[in-house]
Amino acid sequence: MRSAAPRRPAPHRRKGERRASGEMDGAGREELDMEVMKPLIDEQNSDGISDEEHENNFLPVEKHYQLDNEEGITFIQTLTHLLKGNIGTGLLGLPLAIKNAGIVIGPISLVFIGVISVHCMHILVRCSHCLCQRMKKSSLGYSDTVSYAMEVGPLTALQKRASWGRCIVDFFLVITQLGFCSVYVVFLAENVKQVHEGFLENKTAPINVSAASSSSEKRSTDLRIYMLCFLPFLILLVFIRDLKSLSLLSLLANLSMAVSLVIIYQYIVRDIADPRQLPPVVGWKKYPLFFGTAIFAFEGIGVVLPLENRMKDTTRFPQALNIGMGIVMTLYISLATLGYLRFGDEIKGSITLNLPQDKWLYQSVKILYSFGIFVTYSIQYYVPAEILIPAVTSKVEQKWKLLCELVARALLVCSTCKYA
């Protein structure tokens, strides 16, 4: 039998060959790893966003999005609308609010409320910016900001009910802003009625007292008639759907209100009482009356995000907000304090009612301020219109959308007159 041939030992590899073989195996494993990871990399880059663009999505607020189109409003237009949205009928009632708080605690409380309001406005804008960057949205309104904030928040209970937050915010915004509009309708009707009836009394002076009383009763017109007279003009005003188109009217309204405030100031600074004769602090039972009037005066927070969203360069909005609210707070505190110092316990619900009723210079204050309130109506109306009208027009065909929107705007104006 032939013996089995001895097995040859495996050839001894040289050191260089083992090294080359190891490098080939390492390269093969790297290629295999790249093949495994490639689908994941492709999936991450499937949206076509580069690393630079991905970093830009989380830029700080100062580098937030900008509206480069021509439809955006400028810095001056934003500041004008901001002043117009905050200076309303509440300003004229602040002297009475100081009466319900005290000559010391009243102005201090106004400063405190104003600082908190401006701080909350800045927080609201920054939250909207951060959520826009996180959700890759160009702009967010109030309800969208609340909804996305609840979705990304830490509480699971709020995440599941994010849609509730959207509905609740929309509901209260609509009620609040339409309530402001209803107050404006009453203010316009009352002021025009006073001026009109005063003009008639001066034009046709009665011969005796009995004739005066009877003629006065005949000339007294129901306040609702004046509201109906304003209705068509308000409807035409809200047909202007763009804030940029309202800029000229808003500027004229600010000028008219500025002139009326100058007239008021020059009257109340003539004879200011000694502050020591007025109570520094009133009982806490009346303080809620002060708080309600003061909160009503700071009525412009509803227009903050709509103005910011319509601005061309949103990085300058915090500056516009600081300047605008600084002017507003100065007017609020000065007019409230000086008005109470001038009239004391005789101050009425609106400081214009304390002005002389027999001089046309002070009667013109009502006309000028009424024009400003008339334009302010459209600014406050813009917020509920942006919430309700898109939900209505989305259910009709394209060719009927414009007509449907105009009808909806007219019906909303009628509702503010009805509940005024």
Coordinates of C-alpha atoms in Angstrom, one line a residue:
M1 CA 0.0 0.0 0.0
R2 CA 1.1 3.4 -0.8
S3 CA 1.4 5.6 2.1
A4 CA -0.5 8.9 2.1
A5 CA 1.5 11.7 0.7
P6 CA 2.4 14.1 3.5
R7 CA 0.4 17.3 3.5
R8 CA 2.3 20.3 2.5
P9 CA 2.3 23.0 5.0
A10 CA 0.6 26.2 4.0
P11 CA 3.0 28.6 2.4
H12 CA 4.3 31.1 4.9
R13 CA 3.1 34.6 4.1
R14 CA 5.4 37.4 4.2
K15 CA 4.9 40.3 6.5
G16 CA 4.1 42.7 3.7
E17 CA 1.6 40.3 2.2
R18 CA -0.3 40.0 5.5
R19 CA -0.4 43.8 5.8
A20 CA -1.8 44.2 2.2
S21 CA -4.3 41.6 2.8
G22 CA -5.4 43.3 6.0
E23 CA -5.8 46.6 4.2
M24 CA -7.9 45.0 1.5
D25 CA -10.1 43.4 4.2
G26 CA -10.5 46.7 6.0
A27 CA -11.3 48.5 2.7
G28 CA -13.9 45.8 1.9
R29 CA -15.5 46.2 5.3
E30 CA -15.6 50.0 4.9
E31 CA -17.3 49.6 1.5
L32 CA -19.8 47.2 3.1
D33 CA -20.5 49.7 5.9
M34 CA -21.0 52.5 3.4
E35 CA -23.4 50.3 1.4
V36 CA -25.3 49.6 4.6
M37 CA -25.4 53.2 5.6
K38 CA -26.1 54.7 2.2
P39 CA -29.9 54.1 2.4
L40 CA -30.0 55.9 5.8
I41 CA -27.9 58.8 4.4
D42 CA -30.1 59.1 1.3
E43 CA -33.2 59.1 3.5
Q44 CA -31.8 61.9 5.6
N45 CA -30.9 64.0 2.6
S46 CA -34.0 63.1 0.6
D47 CA -35.5 66.5 1.4
G48 CA -32.6 68.1 -0.5
I49 CA -31.5 70.2 2.5
S50 CA -27.8 70.8 2.8
D51 CA -25.9 71.0 6.0
E52 CA -25.7 74.8 5.7
E53 CA -29.4 75.0 5.0
H54 CA -30.1 72.7 7.9
E55 CA -28.2 75.0 10.2
N56 CA -30.1 78.0 8.9
N57 CA -33.3 76.4 10.1
F58 CA -32.2 76.9 13.6
L59 CA -30.7 80.4 13.4
P60 CA -31.3 82.7 16.3
V61 CA -34.3 85.0 16.2
E62 CA -32.3 87.9 14.9
K63 CA -31.9 86.1 11.5
H64 CA -35.5 85.1 11.2
Y65 CA -37.3 85.0 7.9
Q66 CA -38.0 88.1 5.9
L67 CA -40.8 89.0 3.5
D68 CA -39.0 90.3 0.4
N69 CA -42.1 90.7 -1.7
E70 CA -43.6 94.1 -2.3
E71 CA -46.7 93.3 -0.3
G72 CA -45.0 93.6 3.1
I73 CA -45.3 96.7 5.2
T74 CA -42.4 98.9 6.1
F75 CA -41.0 99.8 9.5
I76 CA -42.9 103.1 9.6
Q77 CA -46.1 101.5 8.5
T78 CA -45.8 98.8 11.2
L79 CA -45.1 101.5 13.8
T80 CA -48.1 103.5 12.6
H81 CA -50.5 100.5 12.8
L82 CA -49.1 99.5 16.2
L83 CA -49.8 103.0 17.6
K84 CA -53.3 102.9 16.0
G85 CA -54.1 99.5 17.4
N86 CA -53.1 100.5 21.0
I87 CA -54.4 104.1 21.3
G88 CA -58.2 103.8 21.5
T89 CA -61.1 104.6 23.7
G90 CA -59.5 103.0 26.7
L91 CA -57.0 106.0 26.9
L92 CA -59.8 108.4 27.6
G93 CA -61.1 106.4 30.5
L94 CA -57.7 106.0 32.3
P95 CA -58.2 109.2 34.5
L96 CA -61.2 107.5 36.0
A97 CA -59.1 104.4 36.5
I98 CA -56.6 106.4 38.5
K99 CA -59.5 107.6 40.7
N100 CA -60.4 104.0 41.5
A101 CA -56.8 103.2 42.5
G102 CA -55.3 106.4 44.0
I103 CA -52.9 109.1 42.8
V104 CA -49.8 107.0 43.9
I105 CA -50.8 103.4 43.4
G106 CA -52.6 104.1 40.1
P107 CA -49.6 105.4 38.0
I108 CA -47.3 102.7 39.6
S109 CA -49.8 100.0 38.7
L110 CA -50.0 101.4 35.1
V111 CA -46.2 101.2 34.7
F112 CA -46.3 97.6 36.1
I113 CA -49.1 96.5 33.8
G114 CA -47.4 98.1 30.8
V115 CA -44.0 96.5 31.4
I116 CA -45.7 93.1 31.8
S117 CA -47.7 93.6 28.6
V118 CA -44.6 94.6 26.5
H119 CA -42.6 91.7 28.0
C120 CA -45.4 89.2 27.0
M121 CA -45.6 90.7 23.5
H122 CA -41.8 90.0 23.1
I123 CA -42.2 86.4 24.4
L124 CA -45.1 85.8 22.0
V125 CA -43.0 87.0 19.0
R126 CA -40.0 85.0 20.0
C127 CA -42.1 81.9 20.5
S128 CA -43.6 82.4 17.1
H129 CA -40.1 82.8 15.6
C130 CA -38.7 79.6 17.2
L131 CA -41.7 77.5 16.2
C132 CA -41.4 78.9 12.6
Q133 CA -37.8 77.7 12.5
R134 CA -38.6 74.4 14.1
M135 CA -41.7 73.6 12.0
K136 CA -40.2 75.2 8.8
K137 CA -43.1 77.7 8.4
S138 CA -42.9 81.2 7.0
S139 CA -45.2 82.7 9.6
L140 CA -47.5 81.6 12.4
G141 CA -50.6 83.3 13.9
Y142 CA -51.8 83.1 17.5
S143 CA -53.7 79.9 17.2
D144 CA -50.9 78.2 15.2
T145 CA -48.3 79.3 17.7
V146 CA -50.3 77.8 20.6
S147 CA -51.0 74.6 18.8
Y148 CA -47.4 73.9 17.8
A149 CA -46.2 74.9 21.2
M150 CA -48.5 72.3 22.8
E151 CA -47.4 69.7 20.3
V152 CA -43.7 70.1 21.0
G153 CA -44.1 70.6 24.7
P154 CA -43.1 68.1 27.4
L155 CA -46.6 67.3 28.6
T156 CA -48.2 64.4 26.8
A157 CA -51.7 65.5 27.9
L158 CA -51.2 68.8 26.1
Q159 CA -49.6 67.2 23.0
K160 CA -52.8 65.2 22.5
R161 CA -55.0 68.2 22.9
A162 CA -53.1 70.7 20.7
S163 CA -56.2 71.2 18.5
W164 CA -58.1 72.3 21.6
G165 CA -55.6 75.1 22.2
R166 CA -56.0 76.4 18.6
C167 CA -59.8 76.5 18.9
I168 CA -59.8 78.1 22.4
V169 CA -57.4 80.9 21.3
D170 CA -59.3 81.6 18.1
F171 CA -62.6 81.8 20.0
F172 CA -61.3 84.3 22.6
L173 CA -59.5 86.4 20.0
V174 CA -62.7 86.7 17.9
I175 CA -64.8 87.5 21.0
T176 CA -62.3 90.1 22.3
Q177 CA -61.6 91.9 19.0
L178 CA -65.2 92.0 18.0
G179 CA -66.0 93.3 21.4
F180 CA -63.5 96.1 20.9
C181 CA -65.2 96.9 17.6
S182 CA -68.6 97.1 19.3
V183 CA -67.3 99.5 21.9
Y184 CA -65.9 101.7 19.0
V185 CA -69.4 101.8 17.4
V186 CA -70.9 103.0 20.6
F187 CA -68.2 105.6 21.0
L188 CA -68.6 106.9 17.5
A189 CA -72.4 107.2 17.8
E190 CA -72.3 108.9 21.2
N191 CA -69.7 111.5 20.2
V192 CA -71.3 112.4 16.9
K193 CA -74.7 112.6 18.6
Q194 CA -73.3 115.0 21.2
V195 CA -71.7 117.2 18.6
H196 CA -74.7 117.1 16.3
E197 CA -77.2 118.0 19.0
G198 CA -75.0 120.7 20.4
F199 CA -74.8 122.2 17.0
L200 CA -78.5 122.2 16.6
E201 CA -79.0 123.8 20.0
N202 CA -76.6 126.6 19.2
K203 CA -78.2 127.2 15.8
T204 CA -81.8 127.3 16.9
A205 CA -81.8 128.9 20.3
P206 CA -85.3 128.8 21.9
I207 CA -87.1 131.9 23.1
N208 CA -88.1 130.6 26.5
V209 CA -87.3 127.7 28.8
S210 CA -90.5 125.7 28.0
A211 CA -89.8 126.0 24.3
A212 CA -86.2 125.0 24.9
S213 CA -87.2 121.8 26.7
S214 CA -89.8 120.8 24.1
S215 CA -87.4 121.5 21.2
S216 CA -84.7 119.5 23.0
E217 CA -87.0 116.6 23.3
K218 CA -87.9 116.7 19.7
R219 CA -84.3 116.9 18.6
S220 CA -83.2 114.0 20.8
T221 CA -82.5 111.1 18.4
D222 CA -82.1 107.5 19.4
L223 CA -78.4 106.4 19.6
R224 CA -79.2 103.4 17.3
I225 CA -80.0 105.8 14.5
Y226 CA -76.4 107.1 14.6
M227 CA -75.1 103.6 14.6
L228 CA -77.0 102.8 11.5
C229 CA -75.6 105.9 9.9
F230 CA -72.1 104.6 10.5
L231 CA -72.8 101.1 9.3
P232 CA -72.3 101.6 5.5
F233 CA -69.1 103.5 6.1
L234 CA -67.7 100.8 8.4
I235 CA -68.6 98.1 5.8
L236 CA -66.8 100.1 3.1
L237 CA -63.8 100.5 5.4
V238 CA -63.4 96.8 6.1
F239 CA -63.6 96.0 2.4
I240 CA -59.9 97.2 2.4
R241 CA -58.4 93.8 3.0
D242 CA -54.7 94.7 3.1
L243 CA -52.9 96.4 5.9
K244 CA -50.6 98.2 3.5
S245 CA -53.6 99.9 1.9
L246 CA -54.7 101.2 5.3
S247 CA -51.4 102.8 6.0
L248 CA -52.4 106.3 4.7
L249 CA -55.7 106.2 6.6
S250 CA -53.9 105.0 9.7
L251 CA -51.4 107.9 9.5
L252 CA -54.2 110.4 9.1
A253 CA -56.0 108.9 12.1
N254 CA -52.8 109.1 14.2
L255 CA -52.4 112.8 13.3
S256 CA -56.1 113.6 14.1
M257 CA -55.8 111.8 17.4
A258 CA -52.5 113.6 18.2
V259 CA -54.1 117.0 17.6
S260 CA -57.1 116.1 19.8
L261 CA -54.7 114.9 22.6
V262 CA -52.7 118.2 22.3
I263 CA -56.0 120.1 22.9
I264 CA -56.8 117.9 25.9
Y265 CA -53.4 118.3 27.4
Q266 CA -53.3 122.1 27.0
Y267 CA -56.7 122.3 28.9
I268 CA -55.9 120.0 31.8
V269 CA -52.4 121.4 32.5
R270 CA -53.9 124.9 33.2
D271 CA -55.2 124.3 36.6
I272 CA -53.7 121.2 38.3
A273 CA -54.7 120.5 41.9
D274 CA -52.2 119.8 44.7
P275 CA -51.5 116.0 44.6
R276 CA -51.6 116.0 48.4
Q277 CA -55.3 116.8 48.3
L278 CA -56.0 113.5 46.5
P279 CA -56.0 110.1 48.2
P280 CA -52.7 108.2 47.5
V281 CA -54.4 104.8 47.8
V282 CA -58.1 104.0 47.5
G283 CA -59.7 101.0 49.1
W284 CA -59.0 97.6 47.5
K285 CA -62.7 97.2 46.7
K286 CA -62.4 99.7 43.9
Y287 CA -59.1 98.4 42.6
P288 CA -60.7 95.8 40.3
L289 CA -62.4 98.7 38.5
F290 CA -59.0 100.2 37.9
F291 CA -57.6 96.9 36.7
G292 CA -60.4 96.3 34.3
T293 CA -60.1 99.8 32.7
A294 CA -56.3 99.5 32.5
I295 CA -56.4 96.0 30.8
F296 CA -59.0 97.3 28.4
A297 CA -56.7 100.2 27.5
F298 CA -53.8 97.8 26.5
E299 CA -55.9 96.5 23.7
G300 CA -53.3 96.2 21.0
I301 CA -51.8 92.8 21.8
G302 CA -54.2 91.1 19.4
V303 CA -52.6 92.9 16.4
V304 CA -48.9 92.1 17.3
L305 CA -48.5 88.8 15.4
P306 CA -50.5 89.9 12.4
L307 CA -48.4 93.0 12.0
E308 CA -45.2 91.1 12.5
N309 CA -46.2 88.5 9.9
R310 CA -46.9 91.3 7.4
M311 CA -43.7 93.2 7.9
K312 CA -41.0 93.1 5.3
D313 CA -38.0 93.0 7.6
T314 CA -39.2 91.1 10.7
T315 CA -35.8 91.5 12.4
R316 CA -36.8 95.2 13.1
F317 CA -40.2 94.4 14.7
P318 CA -38.9 94.2 18.3
Q319 CA -37.5 97.8 17.8
A320 CA -40.9 98.9 16.4
L321 CA -42.6 97.3 19.3
N322 CA -40.4 99.0 21.9
I323 CA -40.8 102.4 20.3
G324 CA -44.5 102.1 19.8
M325 CA -45.3 100.8 23.3
G326 CA -43.0 103.3 24.8
I327 CA -45.0 106.1 23.2
V328 CA -48.3 104.4 24.3
M329 CA -47.2 104.0 27.9
T330 CA -46.1 107.6 28.1
L331 CA -49.5 108.8 26.9
Y332 CA -51.4 106.4 29.2
I333 CA -49.5 107.4 32.4
S334 CA -49.3 111.1 31.7
L335 CA -53.0 111.6 30.5
A336 CA -54.3 109.4 33.3
T337 CA -52.4 111.2 36.0
L338 CA -52.8 114.8 34.8
G339 CA -56.5 114.2 34.1
Y340 CA -57.2 113.0 37.6
L341 CA -55.1 115.9 39.0
R342 CA -57.1 118.4 37.0
F343 CA -60.7 117.2 37.7
G344 CA -60.3 115.1 40.8
D345 CA -63.4 113.3 42.0
E346 CA -65.4 115.0 39.2
I347 CA -63.7 113.0 36.5
K348 CA -66.1 111.1 34.2
G349 CA -66.0 107.9 32.3
S350 CA -64.4 109.7 29.3
I351 CA -62.2 112.8 29.9
T352 CA -63.8 114.4 26.8
L353 CA -67.0 114.7 28.9
N354 CA -65.2 117.0 31.3
L355 CA -64.2 119.4 28.6
P356 CA -66.3 122.6 28.0
Q357 CA -69.3 121.7 26.0
D358 CA -70.0 125.3 24.7
K359 CA -66.7 125.9 22.9
W360 CA -66.1 124.4 19.4
L361 CA -62.4 124.0 20.0
Y362 CA -63.2 121.3 22.6
Q363 CA -66.1 119.9 20.6
S364 CA -63.7 119.4 17.8
V365 CA -61.7 117.0 20.0
K366 CA -64.6 114.5 19.8
I367 CA -64.7 114.7 16.0
L368 CA -60.9 114.3 15.6
Y369 CA -60.7 111.4 18.1
S370 CA -63.8 109.8 16.5
F371 CA -62.1 109.7 13.1
G372 CA -59.1 108.0 14.8
I373 CA -61.4 105.4 16.4
F374 CA -63.1 104.9 13.0
V375 CA -59.9 103.8 11.5
T376 CA -58.9 101.8 14.5
Y377 CA -62.0 99.8 13.9
S378 CA -60.5 98.3 10.8
I379 CA -57.2 97.5 12.6
Q380 CA -59.0 95.6 15.4
Y381 CA -61.4 94.0 12.8
Y382 CA -58.4 92.6 10.9
V383 CA -57.7 89.9 13.5
P384 CA -61.1 88.2 13.6
A385 CA -61.5 88.5 9.9
E386 CA -58.2 86.6 9.3
I387 CA -59.6 83.8 11.6
L388 CA -63.2 83.5 10.4
I389 CA -63.2 84.5 6.7
P390 CA -60.7 81.8 5.4
A391 CA -62.8 79.1 7.0
V392 CA -65.8 80.4 5.2
T393 CA -64.3 81.0 1.8
S394 CA -62.6 77.6 1.7
K395 CA -65.9 75.9 1.3
V396 CA -67.0 77.8 -1.9
E397 CA -65.7 77.7 -5.5
Q398 CA -62.9 80.0 -6.7
K399 CA -65.2 82.3 -8.7
W400 CA -67.4 82.9 -5.7
K401 CA -64.7 83.5 -3.1
L402 CA -64.4 87.2 -3.4
L403 CA -68.1 87.8 -3.2
C404 CA -68.4 85.4 -0.3
E405 CA -65.6 87.2 1.5
L406 CA -67.2 90.6 1.1
V407 CA -70.5 89.3 2.3
A408 CA -68.9 87.7 5.3
R409 CA -67.0 91.0 6.2
A410 CA -70.3 92.9 5.9
L411 CA -72.1 90.4 8.2
L412 CA -69.4 90.7 10.8
V413 CA -69.7 94.5 10.8
C414 CA -73.4 94.2 11.2
S415 CA -72.9 91.8 14.2
T416 CA -70.7 94.4 16.0
C417 CA -73.4 97.0 15.5
K418 CA -76.1 94.6 16.7
Y419 CA -74.4 93.8 20.0
A420 CA -73.1 97.4 20.5

